[in-house]
């Protein structure tokens, strides 16, 4: 079977986690990442590969991407979901 390899950042909660589960349920090989690996709990138990990744740290990105290519040989789909929110008060 030629399963797609899906690489998703920010899978600790919300949209990233839901996408990881959805792609996996559709037969894809999923690599889910988060900078806090303890937030990935439960995903590994269903067969999703979970890796620690801080997208703000270039060496971390290189290490994880290299590991995914070593394990899977390719990445077919990238969902770059990791990010943060900065709240600012409007200038008056």
JSON list of N, CA, C and O in Angstrom, two decimals, residues 57-82:
[
{"chain": "A", "resi": 57, "resn": "UNK", "atom": "N", "xyz": [13.44, 26.78, 16.59]},
{"chain": "A", "resi": 57, "resn": "UNK", "atom": "CA", "xyz": [14.82, 26.36, 16.80]},
{"chain": "A", "resi": 57, "resn": "UNK", "atom": "C", "xyz": [15.29, 25.58, 15.56]},
{"chain": "A", "resi": 57, "resn": "UNK", "atom": "O", "xyz": [14.93, 24.42, 15.38]},
{"chain": "A", "resi": 58, "resn": "UNK", "atom": "N", "xyz": [16.07, 26.25, 14.70]},
{"chain": "A", "resi": 58, "resn": "UNK", "atom": "CA", "xyz": [16.50, 25.65, 13.43]},
{"chain": "A", "resi": 58, "resn": "UNK", "atom": "C", "xyz": [17.19, 24.30, 13.59]},
{"chain": "A", "resi": 58, "resn": "UNK", "atom": "O", "xyz": [16.88, 23.37, 12.83]},
{"chain": "A", "resi": 59, "resn": "UNK", "atom": "N", "xyz": [18.10, 24.12, 14.56]},
{"chain": "A", "resi": 59, "resn": "UNK", "atom": "CA", "xyz": [18.70, 22.79, 14.72]},
{"chain": "A", "resi": 59, "resn": "UNK", "atom": "C", "xyz": [17.67, 21.71, 15.07]},
{"chain": "A", "resi": 59, "resn": "UNK", "atom": "O", "xyz": [17.78, 20.57, 14.61]},
{"chain": "A", "resi": 60, "resn": "UNK", "atom": "N", "xyz": [16.66, 22.08, 15.85]},
{"chain": "A", "resi": 60, "resn": "UNK", "atom": "CA", "xyz": [15.60, 21.14, 16.18]},
{"chain": "A", "resi": 60, "resn": "UNK", "atom": "C", "xyz": [14.82, 20.74, 14.92]},
{"chain": "A", "resi": 60, "resn": "UNK", "atom": "O", "xyz": [14.52, 19.56, 14.72]},
{"chain": "A", "resi": 61, "resn": "UNK", "atom": "N", "xyz": [14.52, 21.71, 14.09]},
{"chain": "A", "resi": 61, "resn": "UNK", "atom": "CA", "xyz": [13.80, 21.43, 12.85]},
{"chain": "A", "resi": 61, "resn": "UNK", "atom": "C", "xyz": [14.61, 20.49, 11.97]},
{"chain": "A", "resi": 61, "resn": "UNK", "atom": "O", "xyz": [14.09, 19.48, 11.46]},
{"chain": "A", "resi": 62, "resn": "UNK", "atom": "N", "xyz": [15.88, 20.81, 11.76]},
{"chain": "A", "resi": 62, "resn": "UNK", "atom": "CA", "xyz": [16.74, 19.97, 10.92]},
{"chain": "A", "resi": 62, "resn": "UNK", "atom": "C", "xyz": [16.82, 18.55, 11.44]},
{"chain": "A", "resi": 62, "resn": "UNK", "atom": "O", "xyz": [16.69, 17.58, 10.70]},
{"chain": "A", "resi": 63, "resn": "UNK", "atom": "N", "xyz": [16.99, 18.41, 12.77]},
{"chain": "A", "resi": 63, "resn": "UNK", "atom": "CA", "xyz": [17.11, 17.08, 13.39]},
{"chain": "A", "resi": 63, "resn": "UNK", "atom": "C", "xyz": [15.84, 16.25, 13.15]},
{"chain": "A", "resi": 63, "resn": "UNK", "atom": "O", "xyz": [15.91, 15.09, 12.77]},
{"chain": "A", "resi": 64, "resn": "UNK", "atom": "N", "xyz": [14.69, 16.86, 13.39]},
{"chain": "A", "resi": 64, "resn": "UNK", "atom": "CA", "xyz": [13.43, 16.12, 13.26]},
{"chain": "A", "resi": 64, "resn": "UNK", "atom": "C", "xyz": [13.12, 15.79, 11.80]},
{"chain": "A", "resi": 64, "resn": "UNK", "atom": "O", "xyz": [12.72, 14.67, 11.49]},
{"chain": "A", "resi": 65, "resn": "UNK", "atom": "N", "xyz": [13.34, 16.73, 10.90]},
{"chain": "A", "resi": 65, "resn": "UNK", "atom": "CA", "xyz": [13.10, 16.45, 9.48]},
{"chain": "A", "resi": 65, "resn": "UNK", "atom": "C", "xyz": [14.03, 15.33, 9.00]},
{"chain": "A", "resi": 65, "resn": "UNK", "atom": "O", "xyz": [13.59, 14.41, 8.31]},
{"chain": "A", "resi": 66, "resn": "UNK", "atom": "N", "xyz": [15.29, 15.38, 9.40]},
{"chain": "A", "resi": 66, "resn": "UNK", "atom": "CA", "xyz": [16.22, 14.30, 9.04]},
{"chain": "A", "resi": 66, "resn": "UNK", "atom": "C", "xyz": [15.74, 12.95, 9.59]},
{"chain": "A", "resi": 66, "resn": "UNK", "atom": "O", "xyz": [15.82, 11.93, 8.91]},
{"chain": "A", "resi": 67, "resn": "UNK", "atom": "N", "xyz": [15.24, 12.96, 10.82]},
{"chain": "A", "resi": 67, "resn": "UNK", "atom": "CA", "xyz": [14.74, 11.72, 11.42]},
{"chain": "A", "resi": 67, "resn": "UNK", "atom": "C", "xyz": [13.53, 11.18, 10.67]},
{"chain": "A", "resi": 67, "resn": "UNK", "atom": "O", "xyz": [13.41, 9.97, 10.44]},
{"chain": "A", "resi": 68, "resn": "UNK", "atom": "N", "xyz": [12.63, 12.07, 10.26]},
{"chain": "A", "resi": 68, "resn": "UNK", "atom": "CA", "xyz": [11.45, 11.63, 9.51]},
{"chain": "A", "resi": 68, "resn": "UNK", "atom": "C", "xyz": [11.88, 11.02, 8.17]},
{"chain": "A", "resi": 68, "resn": "UNK", "atom": "O", "xyz": [11.39, 9.96, 7.77]},
{"chain": "A", "resi": 69, "resn": "UNK", "atom": "N", "xyz": [12.82, 11.64, 7.48]},
{"chain": "A", "resi": 69, "resn": "UNK", "atom": "CA", "xyz": [13.31, 11.09, 6.22]},
{"chain": "A", "resi": 69, "resn": "UNK", "atom": "C", "xyz": [14.02, 9.76, 6.44]},
{"chain": "A", "resi": 69, "resn": "UNK", "atom": "O", "xyz": [13.91, 8.85, 5.61]},
{"chain": "A", "resi": 70, "resn": "UNK", "atom": "N", "xyz": [14.72, 9.61, 7.56]},
{"chain": "A", "resi": 70, "resn": "UNK", "atom": "CA", "xyz": [15.37, 8.34, 7.87]},
{"chain": "A", "resi": 70, "resn": "UNK", "atom": "C", "xyz": [14.32, 7.25, 8.11]},
{"chain": "A", "resi": 70, "resn": "UNK", "atom": "O", "xyz": [14.44, 6.14, 7.62]},
{"chain": "A", "resi": 71, "resn": "UNK", "atom": "N", "xyz": [13.24, 7.59, 8.84]},
{"chain": "A", "resi": 71, "resn": "UNK", "atom": "CA", "xyz": [12.20, 6.62, 9.17]},
{"chain": "A", "resi": 71, "resn": "UNK", "atom": "C", "xyz": [11.29, 6.31, 7.99]},
{"chain": "A", "resi": 71, "resn": "UNK", "atom": "O", "xyz": [10.94, 5.16, 7.75]},
{"chain": "A", "resi": 72, "resn": "UNK", "atom": "N", "xyz": [10.86, 7.35, 7.28]},
{"chain": "A", "resi": 72, "resn": "UNK", "atom": "CA", "xyz": [9.82, 7.21, 6.27]},
{"chain": "A", "resi": 72, "resn": "UNK", "atom": "C", "xyz": [10.31, 7.33, 4.83]},
{"chain": "A", "resi": 72, "resn": "UNK", "atom": "O", "xyz": [9.62, 6.94, 3.91]},
{"chain": "A", "resi": 73, "resn": "UNK", "atom": "N", "xyz": [11.47, 7.97, 4.64]},
{"chain": "A", "resi": 73, "resn": "UNK", "atom": "CA", "xyz": [12.00, 8.14, 3.30]},
{"chain": "A", "resi": 73, "resn": "UNK", "atom": "C", "xyz": [11.47, 9.34, 2.54]},
{"chain": "A", "resi": 73, "resn": "UNK", "atom": "O", "xyz": [11.98, 9.70, 1.48]},
{"chain": "A", "resi": 74, "resn": "UNK", "atom": "N", "xyz": [10.45, 9.98, 3.08]},
{"chain": "A", "resi": 74, "resn": "UNK", "atom": "CA", "xyz": [9.84, 11.13, 2.40]},
{"chain": "A", "resi": 74, "resn": "UNK", "atom": "C", "xyz": [8.80, 11.79, 3.31]},
{"chain": "A", "resi": 74, "resn": "UNK", "atom": "O", "xyz": [8.41, 11.24, 4.33]},
{"chain": "A", "resi": 75, "resn": "UNK", "atom": "N", "xyz": [8.36, 12.97, 2.88]},
{"chain": "A", "resi": 75, "resn": "UNK", "atom": "CA", "xyz": [7.21, 13.65, 3.47]},
{"chain": "A", "resi": 75, "resn": "UNK", "atom": "C", "xyz": [6.32, 14.03, 2.30]},
{"chain": "A", "resi": 75, "resn": "UNK", "atom": "O", "xyz": [6.76, 14.74, 1.39]},
{"chain": "A", "resi": 76, "resn": "UNK", "atom": "N", "xyz": [5.09, 13.55, 2.28]},
{"chain": "A", "resi": 76, "resn": "UNK", "atom": "CA", "xyz": [4.16, 13.85, 1.19]},
{"chain": "A", "resi": 76, "resn": "UNK", "atom": "C", "xyz": [3.31, 15.08, 1.48]},
{"chain": "A", "resi": 76, "resn": "UNK", "atom": "O", "xyz": [2.96, 15.82, 0.57]},
{"chain": "A", "resi": 77, "resn": "UNK", "atom": "N", "xyz": [2.95, 15.25, 2.74]},
{"chain": "A", "resi": 77, "resn": "UNK", "atom": "CA", "xyz": [2.06, 16.35, 3.14]},
{"chain": "A", "resi": 77, "resn": "UNK", "atom": "C", "xyz": [2.66, 17.02, 4.38]},
{"chain": "A", "resi": 77, "resn": "UNK", "atom": "O", "xyz": [3.00, 16.33, 5.34]},
{"chain": "A", "resi": 78, "resn": "UNK", "atom": "N", "xyz": [2.78, 18.35, 4.33]},
{"chain": "A", "resi": 78, "resn": "UNK", "atom": "CA", "xyz": [3.23, 19.13, 5.49]},
{"chain": "A", "resi": 78, "resn": "UNK", "atom": "C", "xyz": [2.08, 20.02, 5.94]},
{"chain": "A", "resi": 78, "resn": "UNK", "atom": "O", "xyz": [1.52, 20.78, 5.14]},
{"chain": "A", "resi": 79, "resn": "UNK", "atom": "N", "xyz": [1.72, 19.91, 7.20]},
{"chain": "A", "resi": 79, "resn": "UNK", "atom": "CA", "xyz": [0.77, 20.83, 7.82]},
{"chain": "A", "resi": 79, "resn": "UNK", "atom": "C", "xyz": [1.55, 21.60, 8.87]},
{"chain": "A", "resi": 79, "resn": "UNK", "atom": "O", "xyz": [1.87, 21.06, 9.93]},
{"chain": "A", "resi": 80, "resn": "UNK", "atom": "N", "xyz": [1.88, 22.83, 8.54]},
{"chain": "A", "resi": 80, "resn": "UNK", "atom": "CA", "xyz": [2.67, 23.67, 9.45]},
{"chain": "A", "resi": 80, "resn": "UNK", "atom": "C", "xyz": [1.71, 24.43, 10.36]},
{"chain": "A", "resi": 80, "resn": "UNK", "atom": "O", "xyz": [1.38, 25.58, 10.11]},
{"chain": "A", "resi": 81, "resn": "UNK", "atom": "N", "xyz": [1.30, 23.75, 11.42]},
{"chain": "A", "resi": 81, "resn": "UNK", "atom": "CA", "xyz": [0.25, 24.26, 12.30]},
{"chain": "A", "resi": 81, "resn": "UNK", "atom": "C", "xyz": [0.78, 24.95, 13.56]},
{"chain": "A", "resi": 81, "resn": "UNK", "atom": "O", "xyz": [0.05, 25.66, 14.22]},
{"chain": "A", "resi": 82, "resn": "UNK", "atom": "N", "xyz": [2.05, 24.72, 13.89]},
{"chain": "A", "resi": 82, "resn": "UNK", "atom": "CA", "xyz": [2.60, 25.28, 15.13]},
{"chain": "A", "resi": 82, "resn": "UNK", "atom": "C", "xyz": [2.63, 26.79, 15.06]},
{"chain": "A", "resi": 82, "resn": "UNK", "atom": "O", "xyz": [2.87, 27.38, 14.02]}
]
